[in-house]
Amino acid sequence: MQEDLVLARKEGRVGILQLNRPAQLNALNDALMDALGIALLAMEQDNDIGCIVLTGSAKAFAAGADIAAMQPMNYINVVRNNFIGRNWETILTLRKPVIAAVAGYALGGGCELAMMCDFIIAADNAKFGQPEIKIGVIPGAGGTQRLPRAISKSKAMDMVLTGRMMDAQEAERAGLVSRIVPADKLEQEAIEAATIIAAMSLPSVMAAKEAVNRAYESTLNEGVLFERRTFHALFGTLDQKEGMTAFLEKRKPDFKHE
Ligand code: DAK
């Protein structure tokens, strides 16, 4: 495996992962997805990391799954080998938050990978799309499911059926991205957001992530019950006492993440 397909570093309590196949616009192949999974799991297990930023290059977050690798595949291969299902969804198993910092193209599997993150910060040059229809297939890593949940059925149908791209402004209006920042400030802004999150109590952060994600997986009543029980459980942490005591003492909390 080529280790440099994903570059990993830390800034304070923030882990930063950069997809690194710039000549192919970070087209996502098996080796890259393996490397990404390994790097994500290492950061999940690192007690000194509280939030992760996933980014690409200035020109592309990722222009999709690697078309050259897919072109020769046939039906029986992809069914029997469970085509790349093996290593695409590691990111969904993380309990720490992952922020996608997207500059340039986030297309096909690239858009799907960004949508698997907890939220997306877009550079003002970002372009999102699910262009698989143009190459004779459909989205294969959740695009037909996550896009309608993020931006409405009508807009998702438009994107998936025409294969057109959305710019950052349209993506923000539609609710796909949480904020737009100048391209040259993308990494800095994403790290600043991640630093804020990483300074919070980690058990609360993980609980909040889990509770918001429940909204997609359950009825309103079940989701609210899950939230209530999780909220109650956080009164078992030291950080709940510290957070509330610090507020009353008019000082910053010193969370111990326990
Ligand atoms: N795959 C392989 N190579 C790619 C690529 C891709 N997706 N996108 C770009 N490249 C390569 C180009 O071939 C070119 O390589 P060279 O010719 O230099 O060797 C290099 O990157 C630069 O690209 P361009 O010369 O095309 O650059 P431009 O600025 O002119 O155009 C572009 C940029 C992003 C508009 C264009 O490259 C483009 O249209 N790219 C393809 C976008 C696309 O169709 N993406 C969707 C792919 S299908 C699944 C999980 C995921 C998926 C499926 C299943 N499972 C878990 C089951 C996902 C499927 C897809 O994403």
Coordinates of C-alpha atoms and ligand atoms in Angstrom, one line a residue:
M1 CA 0.0 0.0 0.0
Q2 CA 1.3 3.5 -0.8
E3 CA 1.3 5.3 2.5
D4 CA 1.3 8.8 1.0
L5 CA -2.2 8.5 -0.5
V6 CA -3.5 10.1 2.7
L7 CA -1.4 12.7 4.6
A8 CA -2.1 12.8 8.3
R9 CA -1.1 15.4 10.8
K10 CA -2.2 17.0 14.1
E11 CA -2.7 20.5 15.2
G12 CA -3.6 20.7 18.9
R13 CA -6.5 18.3 19.4
V14 CA -7.4 18.3 15.7
G15 CA -6.5 15.5 13.4
I16 CA -6.1 16.6 9.7
L17 CA -6.3 14.1 6.9
Q18 CA -5.6 15.1 3.3
L19 CA -6.5 13.0 0.3
N20 CA -3.4 13.0 -1.8
R21 CA -3.7 11.8 -5.4
P22 CA -3.6 15.3 -6.9
A23 CA -2.7 14.2 -10.5
Q24 CA -6.0 12.2 -10.6
L25 CA -8.0 14.9 -8.8
N26 CA -8.0 12.6 -5.8
A27 CA -10.0 9.9 -7.7
L28 CA -10.8 7.4 -5.0
N29 CA -9.4 4.0 -5.6
D30 CA -9.1 0.9 -3.4
A31 CA -5.7 1.7 -2.0
L32 CA -6.7 5.3 -1.1
M33 CA -9.9 4.1 0.6
D34 CA -7.9 1.5 2.5
A35 CA -5.4 4.2 3.6
L36 CA -8.1 6.6 4.5
G37 CA -9.9 3.9 6.7
I38 CA -6.6 3.1 8.5
A39 CA -5.9 6.8 9.1
L40 CA -9.4 7.5 10.4
L41 CA -9.4 4.6 12.8
A42 CA -6.0 5.6 14.1
M43 CA -7.4 9.1 14.9
E44 CA -10.5 7.6 16.4
Q45 CA -8.3 5.7 18.8
D46 CA -6.0 8.7 19.6
N47 CA -7.0 10.2 22.9
D48 CA -5.4 13.5 22.1
I49 CA -7.7 14.0 19.1
G50 CA -11.2 15.4 19.6
C51 CA -12.2 16.3 16.0
I52 CA -11.0 15.4 12.5
V53 CA -10.8 17.5 9.3
L54 CA -10.9 15.6 6.0
T55 CA -9.7 17.6 3.1
G56 CA -8.3 17.3 -0.5
S57 CA -6.3 19.6 -2.7
A58 CA -7.1 23.2 -3.9
K59 CA -8.5 21.8 -7.2
A60 CA -10.4 18.8 -5.9
F61 CA -11.7 17.3 -2.7
A62 CA -12.2 14.2 -4.8
A63 CA -13.5 13.9 -8.4
G64 CA -15.2 10.5 -7.7
A65 CA -14.4 6.9 -7.6
D66 CA -11.5 6.0 -10.0
I67 CA -13.2 5.5 -13.4
A68 CA -10.1 3.8 -14.8
A69 CA -10.2 1.2 -12.1
M70 CA -14.0 0.7 -12.6
Q71 CA -14.1 0.7 -16.4
P72 CA -13.0 -3.0 -16.9
M73 CA -15.3 -4.4 -14.1
N74 CA -18.3 -6.5 -15.1
Y75 CA -21.4 -7.4 -13.2
I76 CA -20.2 -10.7 -11.9
N77 CA -17.0 -9.2 -10.5
V78 CA -18.7 -6.4 -8.7
V79 CA -21.3 -8.7 -7.2
R80 CA -18.9 -11.4 -6.1
N81 CA -16.3 -9.0 -4.8
N82 CA -18.9 -6.7 -3.2
F83 CA -17.3 -3.9 -5.2
I84 CA -15.5 -1.6 -2.8
G85 CA -18.2 -1.9 -0.1
R86 CA -15.4 -3.3 2.1
N87 CA -13.5 -0.1 2.7
W88 CA -15.8 2.8 1.8
E89 CA -17.8 3.2 5.0
T90 CA -15.2 3.1 7.7
I91 CA -15.8 6.8 8.2
L92 CA -19.4 6.1 9.3
T93 CA -18.1 4.0 12.2
L94 CA -16.3 7.0 13.8
R95 CA -17.8 8.5 17.0
K96 CA -15.6 11.6 16.8
P97 CA -16.8 14.3 14.5
V98 CA -15.4 14.5 11.0
I99 CA -15.6 17.8 9.1
A100 CA -15.2 17.8 5.3
A101 CA -13.3 20.8 4.1
V102 CA -14.1 20.9 0.4
A103 CA -12.3 23.0 -2.2
G104 CA -12.8 22.4 -6.0
Y105 CA -14.5 19.3 -7.2
A106 CA -16.5 16.9 -4.9
L107 CA -18.1 14.7 -7.5
G108 CA -19.6 11.2 -7.4
G109 CA -17.9 9.2 -4.7
G110 CA -16.2 12.5 -3.6
C111 CA -19.5 14.1 -3.0
E112 CA -20.7 11.0 -1.2
L113 CA -17.6 10.9 0.9
A114 CA -18.1 14.5 1.9
M115 CA -21.8 13.7 2.8
M116 CA -20.6 10.8 5.0
C117 CA -18.7 13.5 7.1
D118 CA -20.7 15.3 9.9
F119 CA -20.7 18.6 8.1
I120 CA -19.2 20.3 5.1
I121 CA -17.3 23.6 5.0
A122 CA -17.0 24.6 1.4
A123 CA -14.4 26.9 -0.2
D124 CA -16.0 29.5 -2.5
N125 CA -14.7 27.5 -5.5
A126 CA -16.3 24.2 -4.4
K127 CA -18.4 22.3 -6.9
F128 CA -20.6 19.4 -5.9
G129 CA -22.3 16.8 -8.1
Q130 CA -23.3 13.2 -8.7
P131 CA -22.4 12.8 -12.4
E132 CA -22.4 9.0 -12.5
I133 CA -25.4 9.1 -14.8
K134 CA -23.1 10.5 -17.5
I135 CA -20.9 7.4 -17.4
G136 CA -23.7 4.9 -17.5
V137 CA -24.3 4.2 -13.8
I138 CA -25.8 5.7 -10.7
P139 CA -24.3 6.9 -7.4
G140 CA -23.0 3.9 -5.5
A141 CA -22.0 5.1 -2.1
G142 CA -25.2 6.6 -0.7
G143 CA -25.7 9.6 -3.1
T144 CA -29.2 8.7 -4.0
Q145 CA -30.1 8.5 -0.3
R146 CA -28.0 11.2 1.5
L147 CA -28.5 13.9 -1.1
P148 CA -32.3 14.0 -0.9
R149 CA -32.1 14.0 2.9
A150 CA -29.7 16.9 2.7
I151 CA -31.2 19.1 -0.1
S152 CA -34.7 17.8 -0.9
K153 CA -36.0 15.3 -3.4
S154 CA -36.5 17.8 -6.2
K155 CA -33.0 19.1 -6.2
A156 CA -31.4 15.7 -5.6
M157 CA -33.4 14.3 -8.6
D158 CA -32.1 17.2 -10.7
M159 CA -28.5 16.6 -9.6
V160 CA -28.6 12.8 -10.0
L161 CA -30.6 12.7 -13.3
T162 CA -28.8 15.5 -15.1
G163 CA -25.4 15.0 -13.5
R164 CA -24.9 18.8 -13.3
M165 CA -22.7 20.5 -10.8
M166 CA -23.8 22.8 -8.0
D167 CA -21.5 25.6 -7.0
A168 CA -20.8 26.5 -3.3
Q169 CA -23.4 29.2 -3.1
E170 CA -26.2 26.9 -4.4
A171 CA -24.9 24.1 -2.1
E172 CA -25.2 26.4 0.9
R173 CA -28.6 27.6 -0.1
A174 CA -29.7 24.0 -0.5
G175 CA -28.3 23.0 2.9
L176 CA -25.6 20.7 1.7
V177 CA -22.8 22.8 3.2
S178 CA -22.8 24.5 6.6
R179 CA -20.8 27.5 5.5
I180 CA -18.7 28.9 2.7
V181 CA -15.2 30.4 3.3
P182 CA -12.6 32.0 0.9
A183 CA -10.7 29.2 -0.8
D184 CA -7.3 30.4 0.6
K185 CA -8.8 30.2 4.1
L186 CA -10.5 26.9 3.9
E187 CA -8.0 24.8 5.9
Q188 CA -7.6 27.4 8.6
E189 CA -11.4 27.9 9.0
A190 CA -12.0 24.2 9.1
I191 CA -9.2 23.7 11.7
E192 CA -10.7 26.6 13.7
A193 CA -14.1 25.0 13.7
A194 CA -12.6 21.6 14.6
T195 CA -10.5 23.3 17.4
I196 CA -13.7 24.7 19.0
I197 CA -15.3 21.2 18.8
A198 CA -12.2 19.5 20.1
A199 CA -12.2 21.7 23.2
M200 CA -15.7 20.5 24.2
S201 CA -16.2 17.5 26.4
L202 CA -15.5 14.5 24.1
P203 CA -18.3 12.4 25.6
S204 CA -20.8 15.2 25.0
V205 CA -19.5 15.7 21.5
M206 CA -19.8 12.0 20.6
A207 CA -23.3 11.9 22.2
A208 CA -24.4 15.0 20.2
K209 CA -23.2 13.5 17.0
E210 CA -24.9 10.2 17.7
A211 CA -28.2 12.0 18.7
V212 CA -28.2 14.2 15.5
N213 CA -27.6 11.1 13.4
R214 CA -30.5 9.3 15.0
A215 CA -32.8 11.9 13.3
Y216 CA -32.0 10.1 10.1
E217 CA -32.6 6.6 11.4
S218 CA -35.7 6.8 13.6
T219 CA -39.1 8.3 14.1
L220 CA -39.3 11.7 15.9
N221 CA -40.5 10.1 19.1
E222 CA -37.8 7.4 19.1
G223 CA -35.2 10.1 18.3
V224 CA -36.4 12.4 21.1
L225 CA -36.4 9.5 23.5
F226 CA -32.8 8.6 22.5
E227 CA -31.8 12.2 23.0
R228 CA -33.5 12.3 26.4
R229 CA -31.7 9.2 27.6
T230 CA -28.4 10.4 26.3
F231 CA -28.9 13.7 27.9
H232 CA -29.6 12.0 31.2
A233 CA -26.5 9.8 30.8
L234 CA -24.2 12.9 30.5
F235 CA -25.0 13.7 34.1
G236 CA -22.7 10.8 34.9
T237 CA -19.7 12.6 33.5
L238 CA -17.2 14.8 35.4
D239 CA -17.4 17.2 32.5
Q240 CA -21.1 18.0 33.2
K241 CA -20.1 19.2 36.7
E242 CA -17.1 21.1 35.4
G243 CA -19.1 22.7 32.5
M244 CA -21.9 23.9 34.7
T245 CA -19.6 24.9 37.6
A246 CA -17.4 26.9 35.3
F247 CA -20.5 28.8 33.9
L248 CA -21.6 29.7 37.4
E249 CA -18.0 30.7 38.4
K250 CA -17.8 32.8 35.2
R251 CA -14.7 31.0 33.9
K252 CA -13.8 28.8 31.0
P253 CA -14.4 25.0 31.6
D254 CA -11.4 22.7 31.8
F255 CA -12.9 19.6 30.4
K256 CA -11.1 16.3 31.1
H257 CA -13.2 14.3 28.5
E258 CA -14.5 12.0 31.1
Ligands
DAK1 N1 -11.4 8.7 -12.0 C1 -10.2 8.6 -12.6 N2 -9.4 9.6 -13.0 C2 -10.0 10.9 -12.9 C3 -11.2 11.1 -12.4 C4 -12.0 10.0 -11.9 N3 -13.2 10.0 -11.3 N4 -11.5 12.4 -12.4 C5 -10.4 13.0 -13.0 N5 -9.5 12.1 -13.3 C6 -8.2 12.2 -13.9 C7 -8.3 12.6 -15.4 O1 -8.5 11.4 -16.1 C8 -7.0 13.3 -15.7 O2 -6.0 12.3 -15.8 P1 -4.9 12.4 -16.9 O3 -5.6 12.5 -18.2 O4 -4.2 13.7 -16.6 O5 -4.1 11.2 -16.8 C9 -6.8 14.0 -14.4 O6 -7.6 13.4 -13.4 C10 -7.2 15.5 -14.5 O7 -8.6 15.5 -14.9 P2 -9.1 16.3 -16.2 O8 -8.0 16.5 -17.2 O9 -10.4 15.8 -16.6 O10 -9.4 17.8 -15.5 P3 -10.4 18.9 -15.9 O11 -10.1 20.0 -15.0 O12 -10.4 19.1 -17.4 O13 -11.8 18.3 -15.5 C11 -13.4 17.2 -14.0 C12 -12.1 18.1 -14.1 C13 -13.6 16.9 -12.5 C14 -14.6 18.0 -14.4 C15 -13.2 15.9 -14.8 O14 -12.0 15.3 -14.5 C16 -14.3 14.9 -14.6 O15 -15.4 15.0 -15.1 N6 -14.0 13.8 -13.9 C17 -14.9 12.7 -13.6 C18 -16.0 13.1 -12.7 C19 -16.9 11.9 -12.5 O16 -17.6 11.4 -13.4 N7 -17.0 11.4 -11.3 C20 -17.9 10.3 -10.9 C21 -17.2 9.0 -11.0 S1 -18.2 7.6 -10.7 C22 -19.2 2.8 -4.6 C23 -18.6 3.9 -4.1 C24 -18.4 5.0 -4.9 C25 -18.8 5.0 -6.2 C26 -19.4 3.9 -6.8 C27 -19.6 2.8 -6.0 N8 -19.4 1.7 -3.8 C28 -19.0 1.7 -2.4 C29 -20.0 0.5 -4.3 C30 -18.6 6.2 -7.0 C31 -18.7 6.3 -8.4 C32 -18.2 7.5 -9.0 O17 -17.7 8.4 -8.3

